[in-house]
Amino acid sequence: MSNSHYLKRLLASVFMLTATASCGMAAESSWRAGVARTKITPEGSYWMGGYASRKRPSEGTFQDLYAKAIAIDDAGGSRVVIVTTDLLVITRDLAEAVKRRVADQHNLPPSRLLLNCSHTHCGPEIRLYRESLHNIPADLAGKMHKYARQLEDRLVRVVGAAIANQTPAHLSYAESQVAFAVNRRNNRAADVPRLRKEDKLIGPVDHSVPVLKVTDTEGRMMAILFGYACHNTIMSFYQTSGDYAGFAQQYIEEKHPEAVAMFVMGAGGDQNPEPRRKVEYLHQYGQALADAVDKALTAPGREVSGSVRAALADAPLEFQPHADAETLQEQTKSTNQYERWKANFILSELEAGRSIPRQYGLPIQVIAFGDDLMMVAIGGECVVDYALQTKRRYRHADGPAIWVAGYSNDVFGYLPTLRVLKEGGYEGGGHMVYTKFPGPFTETVEKRVFQTIEQLVKEVK
Ligand SMILES: [Zn+2]
């Protein structure tokens, strides 16, 4: 046997050994994961968030709401915790309080804790400033304040429970699709059934369903994280419900009773489930999403390995200035109660000698799981363009899978891209009347978001 031939055979056998060893190591797993859940359905009747048109408190529970946490450690002991919630929003105050307490108790930096909400419109209002906006009766406002405090405690506890539950685990990633999300800016709701039939729905959408499967060393399912970019607005009734995401989680857990199913809301700021407003759609879309998740679970997923890295920063966004005093005085006589509220708020701040801030730090977080998966979690109700563009920029043939979450760490209101801002309408700036911000964002909004994403992606590389 010639030397070179011998060397080739030796190398081949070394390669086979390495391959076997790495398979063996994979079976032993390099991750530790722990999951926990807690029910967060408010007790009794409460003020619901989500539709400004709501004029009375809730009337019973159609489906319970949950907060769920997964704590994932890599082989070196680096940790991230992802919390998903059946809630309309995560307020900045809530996120900061939870992150502070988790940092104190578990030594986990804020960049390593991700708080996401499903944006269900059939759950509690927790934005305390909405008390005056919606004229919430005093007893129900008191309940809202109390609930917000309890929620903070529960989120801190569920994180602790997930950390305490950690055992060796495997992670794998796959993606599938489901098509009930419709761009609500480009298609009239009433036309959707016809447009869908004629294949004429227009406007950007992101129908992908990212799925992270977490199993134990025996291959038993521990957690199933999945995402979708679409408003949880099927129902506008007065009963508590997690909407389609609540039912998708329920159906996944019924099929995999040993697992915790966790819904991560995507960049669905301008996406609605259509048609809607019938209970049957809760089941139908919930099942369709659960089926899509199952398809991804049975696909030959991408093994996720390596170290977990995370970075968090505020994108320095800028608002247009508010109207002048004369216009604001006019607006205090408006027939629109929200315009009156907003004008009165700004005038009272000015009279008190305070200015209305023109800057806003929007939290953006990037979490890299080895070189296999990168999650980009953007604050606010970000429109779908953000997901599509982020994937276009960072998805490469040999690079990590890209998972874009919206509604993370601070859901202050809508986050338009430049296109949506210029087009105007509700998501472009119209919704600002319901917030304490001076005006729509300036035209730098999209550029500033992507500059921050770019900086964070470099940090985790
Ligand atoms: Zn919304």
Short mmCIF file of N, CA and C in Angstrom, two decimals, residues 312-411:
data_model
loop_
_atom_site.label_atom_id
_atom_site.label_comp_id
_atom_site.label_asym_id
_atom_site.label_seq_id
_atom_site.Cartn_x
_atom_site.Cartn_y
_atom_site.Cartn_z
N LEU A 312 -28.50 43.04 23.19
CA LEU A 312 -29.71 43.86 23.29
C LEU A 312 -29.31 45.33 23.23
N ALA A 313 -30.06 46.12 22.46
CA ALA A 313 -29.79 47.56 22.42
C ALA A 313 -31.06 48.29 22.05
N ASP A 314 -31.12 49.56 22.39
CA ASP A 314 -32.25 50.39 21.99
C ASP A 314 -31.93 51.06 20.65
N ALA A 315 -32.83 50.91 19.68
CA ALA A 315 -32.70 51.68 18.45
C ALA A 315 -33.20 53.09 18.77
N PRO A 316 -32.35 54.12 18.51
CA PRO A 316 -32.74 55.49 18.89
C PRO A 316 -33.72 56.10 17.89
N LEU A 317 -35.01 55.87 18.12
CA LEU A 317 -36.03 56.37 17.18
C LEU A 317 -36.41 57.81 17.53
N GLU A 318 -37.03 58.44 16.54
CA GLU A 318 -37.32 59.88 16.67
C GLU A 318 -38.75 60.14 16.21
N PHE A 319 -39.48 60.95 16.97
CA PHE A 319 -40.85 61.31 16.58
C PHE A 319 -40.88 62.67 15.91
N GLN A 320 -41.89 62.85 15.06
CA GLN A 320 -42.17 64.19 14.54
C GLN A 320 -42.74 65.02 15.69
N PRO A 321 -42.57 66.35 15.64
CA PRO A 321 -43.06 67.18 16.75
C PRO A 321 -44.59 67.18 16.84
N HIS A 322 -45.10 67.46 18.02
CA HIS A 322 -46.56 67.56 18.16
C HIS A 322 -47.07 68.87 17.57
N ALA A 323 -48.39 68.95 17.45
CA ALA A 323 -49.02 70.15 16.86
C ALA A 323 -48.75 71.36 17.76
N ASP A 324 -48.89 72.56 17.20
CA ASP A 324 -48.68 73.76 18.02
C ASP A 324 -49.86 73.96 18.98
N ALA A 325 -49.66 74.88 19.94
CA ALA A 325 -50.64 75.06 21.02
C ALA A 325 -52.04 75.40 20.49
N GLU A 326 -52.06 76.21 19.44
CA GLU A 326 -53.35 76.63 18.87
C GLU A 326 -54.12 75.42 18.34
N THR A 327 -53.42 74.59 17.57
CA THR A 327 -54.04 73.38 17.01
C THR A 327 -54.48 72.45 18.13
N LEU A 328 -53.62 72.32 19.16
CA LEU A 328 -53.97 71.44 20.28
C LEU A 328 -55.23 71.94 20.98
N GLN A 329 -55.33 73.27 21.14
CA GLN A 329 -56.54 73.85 21.76
C GLN A 329 -57.77 73.48 20.94
N GLU A 330 -57.65 73.58 19.63
CA GLU A 330 -58.74 73.19 18.72
C GLU A 330 -59.13 71.73 18.95
N GLN A 331 -58.07 70.89 19.05
CA GLN A 331 -58.31 69.43 19.18
C GLN A 331 -58.99 69.07 20.50
N THR A 332 -58.87 69.94 21.53
CA THR A 332 -59.54 69.63 22.80
C THR A 332 -61.07 69.71 22.63
N LYS A 333 -61.52 70.29 21.49
CA LYS A 333 -62.97 70.37 21.24
C LYS A 333 -63.39 69.36 20.17
N SER A 334 -62.48 68.47 19.81
CA SER A 334 -62.76 67.49 18.75
C SER A 334 -63.93 66.58 19.12
N THR A 335 -64.61 66.05 18.13
CA THR A 335 -65.68 65.07 18.39
C THR A 335 -65.06 63.69 18.68
N ASN A 336 -63.77 63.55 18.36
CA ASN A 336 -63.07 62.29 18.61
C ASN A 336 -62.50 62.30 20.03
N GLN A 337 -63.00 61.42 20.90
CA GLN A 337 -62.58 61.43 22.32
C GLN A 337 -61.08 61.19 22.49
N TYR A 338 -60.48 60.44 21.56
CA TYR A 338 -59.05 60.12 21.69
C TYR A 338 -58.20 61.33 21.30
N GLU A 339 -58.67 62.06 20.28
CA GLU A 339 -57.97 63.28 19.90
C GLU A 339 -58.04 64.29 21.05
N ARG A 340 -59.21 64.39 21.69
CA ARG A 340 -59.36 65.29 22.86
C ARG A 340 -58.40 64.87 23.97
N TRP A 341 -58.37 63.56 24.25
CA TRP A 341 -57.50 63.03 25.33
C TRP A 341 -56.05 63.38 25.06
N LYS A 342 -55.64 63.13 23.83
CA LYS A 342 -54.24 63.35 23.45
C LYS A 342 -53.87 64.83 23.55
N ALA A 343 -54.73 65.70 23.02
CA ALA A 343 -54.46 67.14 23.05
C ALA A 343 -54.40 67.63 24.50
N ASN A 344 -55.34 67.18 25.33
CA ASN A 344 -55.35 67.57 26.74
C ASN A 344 -54.09 67.08 27.46
N PHE A 345 -53.66 65.87 27.12
CA PHE A 345 -52.46 65.32 27.75
C PHE A 345 -51.24 66.19 27.42
N ILE A 346 -51.07 66.49 26.13
CA ILE A 346 -49.89 67.27 25.73
C ILE A 346 -49.95 68.68 26.34
N LEU A 347 -51.12 69.31 26.29
CA LEU A 347 -51.25 70.66 26.86
C LEU A 347 -50.95 70.66 28.36
N SER A 348 -51.43 69.65 29.06
CA SER A 348 -51.19 69.63 30.52
C SER A 348 -49.71 69.42 30.82
N GLU A 349 -49.03 68.63 30.01
CA GLU A 349 -47.59 68.45 30.19
C GLU A 349 -46.86 69.78 29.97
N LEU A 350 -47.27 70.49 28.91
CA LEU A 350 -46.61 71.76 28.58
C LEU A 350 -46.87 72.79 29.68
N GLU A 351 -48.12 72.81 30.18
CA GLU A 351 -48.47 73.75 31.26
C GLU A 351 -47.67 73.46 32.53
N ALA A 352 -47.38 72.18 32.74
CA ALA A 352 -46.61 71.80 33.93
C ALA A 352 -45.11 72.03 33.72
N GLY A 353 -44.77 72.60 32.57
CA GLY A 353 -43.36 72.93 32.31
C GLY A 353 -42.55 71.74 31.82
N ARG A 354 -43.24 70.66 31.45
CA ARG A 354 -42.51 69.49 30.93
C ARG A 354 -42.58 69.48 29.40
N SER A 355 -41.58 68.88 28.79
CA SER A 355 -41.63 68.77 27.32
C SER A 355 -42.02 67.33 26.97
N ILE A 356 -42.51 67.17 25.75
CA ILE A 356 -42.87 65.83 25.29
C ILE A 356 -41.65 65.26 24.56
N PRO A 357 -41.10 64.15 25.06
CA PRO A 357 -39.85 63.62 24.46
C PRO A 357 -40.02 63.31 22.97
N ARG A 358 -39.00 63.67 22.20
CA ARG A 358 -39.01 63.40 20.76
C ARG A 358 -38.22 62.13 20.42
N GLN A 359 -37.57 61.55 21.44
CA GLN A 359 -36.79 60.34 21.18
C GLN A 359 -37.44 59.14 21.85
N TYR A 360 -37.19 57.97 21.27
CA TYR A 360 -37.67 56.75 21.92
C TYR A 360 -36.69 55.62 21.65
N GLY A 361 -36.27 54.96 22.70
CA GLY A 361 -35.35 53.83 22.54
C GLY A 361 -36.14 52.55 22.38
N LEU A 362 -36.11 52.00 21.19
CA LEU A 362 -36.86 50.78 20.90
C LEU A 362 -35.97 49.55 21.12
N PRO A 363 -36.31 48.68 22.09
CA PRO A 363 -35.45 47.53 22.34
C PRO A 363 -35.44 46.52 21.18
N ILE A 364 -34.24 46.14 20.79
CA ILE A 364 -34.06 45.08 19.79
C ILE A 364 -33.05 44.09 20.37
N GLN A 365 -33.34 42.82 20.19
CA GLN A 365 -32.54 41.77 20.82
C GLN A 365 -32.18 40.73 19.77
N VAL A 366 -30.96 40.27 19.78
CA VAL A 366 -30.56 39.20 18.86
C VAL A 366 -29.99 38.05 19.69
N ILE A 367 -30.50 36.86 19.44
CA ILE A 367 -30.02 35.67 20.15
C ILE A 367 -29.53 34.67 19.11
N ALA A 368 -28.25 34.26 19.24
CA ALA A 368 -27.70 33.28 18.30
C ALA A 368 -27.52 31.95 19.01
N PHE A 369 -28.09 30.89 18.43
CA PHE A 369 -27.89 29.53 18.93
C PHE A 369 -26.87 28.88 18.00
N GLY A 370 -25.63 28.85 18.46
CA GLY A 370 -24.55 28.36 17.60
C GLY A 370 -24.55 29.11 16.29
N ASP A 371 -24.24 28.39 15.19
CA ASP A 371 -24.32 29.01 13.87
C ASP A 371 -25.54 28.48 13.14
N ASP A 372 -26.51 27.98 13.91
CA ASP A 372 -27.66 27.31 13.29
C ASP A 372 -28.94 28.13 13.30
N LEU A 373 -29.09 28.98 14.31
CA LEU A 373 -30.35 29.73 14.41
C LEU A 373 -30.08 31.09 15.03
N MET A 374 -30.61 32.12 14.39
CA MET A 374 -30.49 33.47 14.96
C MET A 374 -31.88 34.07 15.08
N MET A 375 -32.24 34.43 16.31
CA MET A 375 -33.53 35.08 16.55
C MET A 375 -33.31 36.58 16.65
N VAL A 376 -34.11 37.32 15.89
CA VAL A 376 -34.08 38.78 15.96
C VAL A 376 -35.43 39.21 16.54
N ALA A 377 -35.42 39.77 17.74
CA ALA A 377 -36.67 40.14 18.41
C ALA A 377 -36.79 41.65 18.48
N ILE A 378 -37.80 42.17 17.80
CA ILE A 378 -37.97 43.62 17.66
C ILE A 378 -39.12 44.07 18.55
N GLY A 379 -38.98 45.21 19.21
CA GLY A 379 -40.06 45.75 20.03
C GLY A 379 -41.16 46.35 19.17
N GLY A 380 -42.30 46.61 19.79
CA GLY A 380 -43.39 47.26 19.09
C GLY A 380 -44.16 46.33 18.17
N GLU A 381 -45.23 46.90 17.60
CA GLU A 381 -46.04 46.14 16.65
C GLU A 381 -45.40 46.33 15.28
N CYS A 382 -44.32 45.59 15.04
CA CYS A 382 -43.60 45.85 13.79
C CYS A 382 -44.33 45.21 12.62
N VAL A 383 -44.35 45.96 11.54
CA VAL A 383 -45.04 45.49 10.34
C VAL A 383 -44.18 44.43 9.65
N VAL A 384 -44.83 43.67 8.77
CA VAL A 384 -44.22 42.45 8.23
C VAL A 384 -42.96 42.72 7.41
N ASP A 385 -42.86 43.92 6.82
CA ASP A 385 -41.66 44.26 6.04
C ASP A 385 -40.38 44.04 6.85
N TYR A 386 -40.46 44.28 8.16
CA TYR A 386 -39.26 44.11 8.99
C TYR A 386 -38.77 42.65 8.98
N ALA A 387 -39.71 41.71 9.02
CA ALA A 387 -39.32 40.30 8.99
C ALA A 387 -38.74 39.94 7.62
N LEU A 388 -39.46 40.36 6.58
CA LEU A 388 -39.03 39.99 5.22
C LEU A 388 -37.64 40.56 4.92
N GLN A 389 -37.45 41.82 5.29
CA GLN A 389 -36.16 42.47 5.01
C GLN A 389 -35.04 41.87 5.86
N THR A 390 -35.32 41.59 7.13
CA THR A 390 -34.29 41.00 7.99
C THR A 390 -33.84 39.66 7.42
N LYS A 391 -34.82 38.88 6.95
CA LYS A 391 -34.46 37.57 6.37
C LYS A 391 -33.67 37.75 5.07
N ARG A 392 -34.08 38.73 4.26
CA ARG A 392 -33.34 38.98 3.01
C ARG A 392 -31.89 39.35 3.30
N ARG A 393 -31.69 40.16 4.34
CA ARG A 393 -30.35 40.63 4.66
C ARG A 393 -29.45 39.56 5.26
N TYR A 394 -30.03 38.72 6.12
CA TYR A 394 -29.17 37.85 6.94
C TYR A 394 -29.28 36.36 6.62
N ARG A 395 -30.19 35.97 5.76
CA ARG A 395 -30.30 34.55 5.42
C ARG A 395 -29.36 34.22 4.27
N HIS A 396 -28.37 33.35 4.56
CA HIS A 396 -27.44 32.91 3.51
C HIS A 396 -27.47 31.39 3.48
N ALA A 397 -27.04 30.85 2.33
CA ALA A 397 -27.09 29.40 2.13
C ALA A 397 -26.42 28.64 3.27
N ASP A 398 -25.24 29.10 3.71
CA ASP A 398 -24.53 28.35 4.75
C ASP A 398 -24.65 29.05 6.12
N GLY A 399 -25.54 30.02 6.22
CA GLY A 399 -25.69 30.75 7.48
C GLY A 399 -26.79 30.18 8.34
N PRO A 400 -27.02 30.80 9.50
CA PRO A 400 -28.06 30.30 10.40
C PRO A 400 -29.47 30.55 9.85
N ALA A 401 -30.42 29.76 10.32
CA ALA A 401 -31.83 30.06 10.05
C ALA A 401 -32.16 31.36 10.78
N ILE A 402 -33.02 32.19 10.18
CA ILE A 402 -33.35 33.48 10.78
C ILE A 402 -34.81 33.46 11.24
N TRP A 403 -35.01 33.76 12.51
CA TRP A 403 -36.36 33.80 13.10
C TRP A 403 -36.60 35.23 13.57
N VAL A 404 -37.59 35.90 12.97
CA VAL A 404 -37.88 37.28 13.37
C VAL A 404 -39.13 37.31 14.25
N ALA A 405 -38.97 37.80 15.46
CA ALA A 405 -40.10 38.00 16.36
C ALA A 405 -40.39 39.50 16.45
N GLY A 406 -41.64 39.85 16.57
CA GLY A 406 -42.01 41.24 16.89
C GLY A 406 -42.52 41.23 18.32
N TYR A 407 -43.20 42.28 18.72
CA TYR A 407 -43.95 42.28 19.99
C TYR A 407 -43.11 41.80 21.17
N SER A 408 -41.86 42.25 21.19
CA SER A 408 -40.94 41.75 22.21
C SER A 408 -40.39 42.88 23.08
N ASN A 409 -40.40 42.65 24.36
CA ASN A 409 -39.73 43.50 25.37
C ASN A 409 -40.36 44.88 25.59
N ASP A 410 -41.12 45.39 24.65
CA ASP A 410 -41.78 46.69 24.82
C ASP A 410 -42.72 46.88 23.63
N VAL A 411 -44.02 46.72 23.88
CA VAL A 411 -44.99 46.91 22.79
C VAL A 411 -45.69 48.25 23.03
#
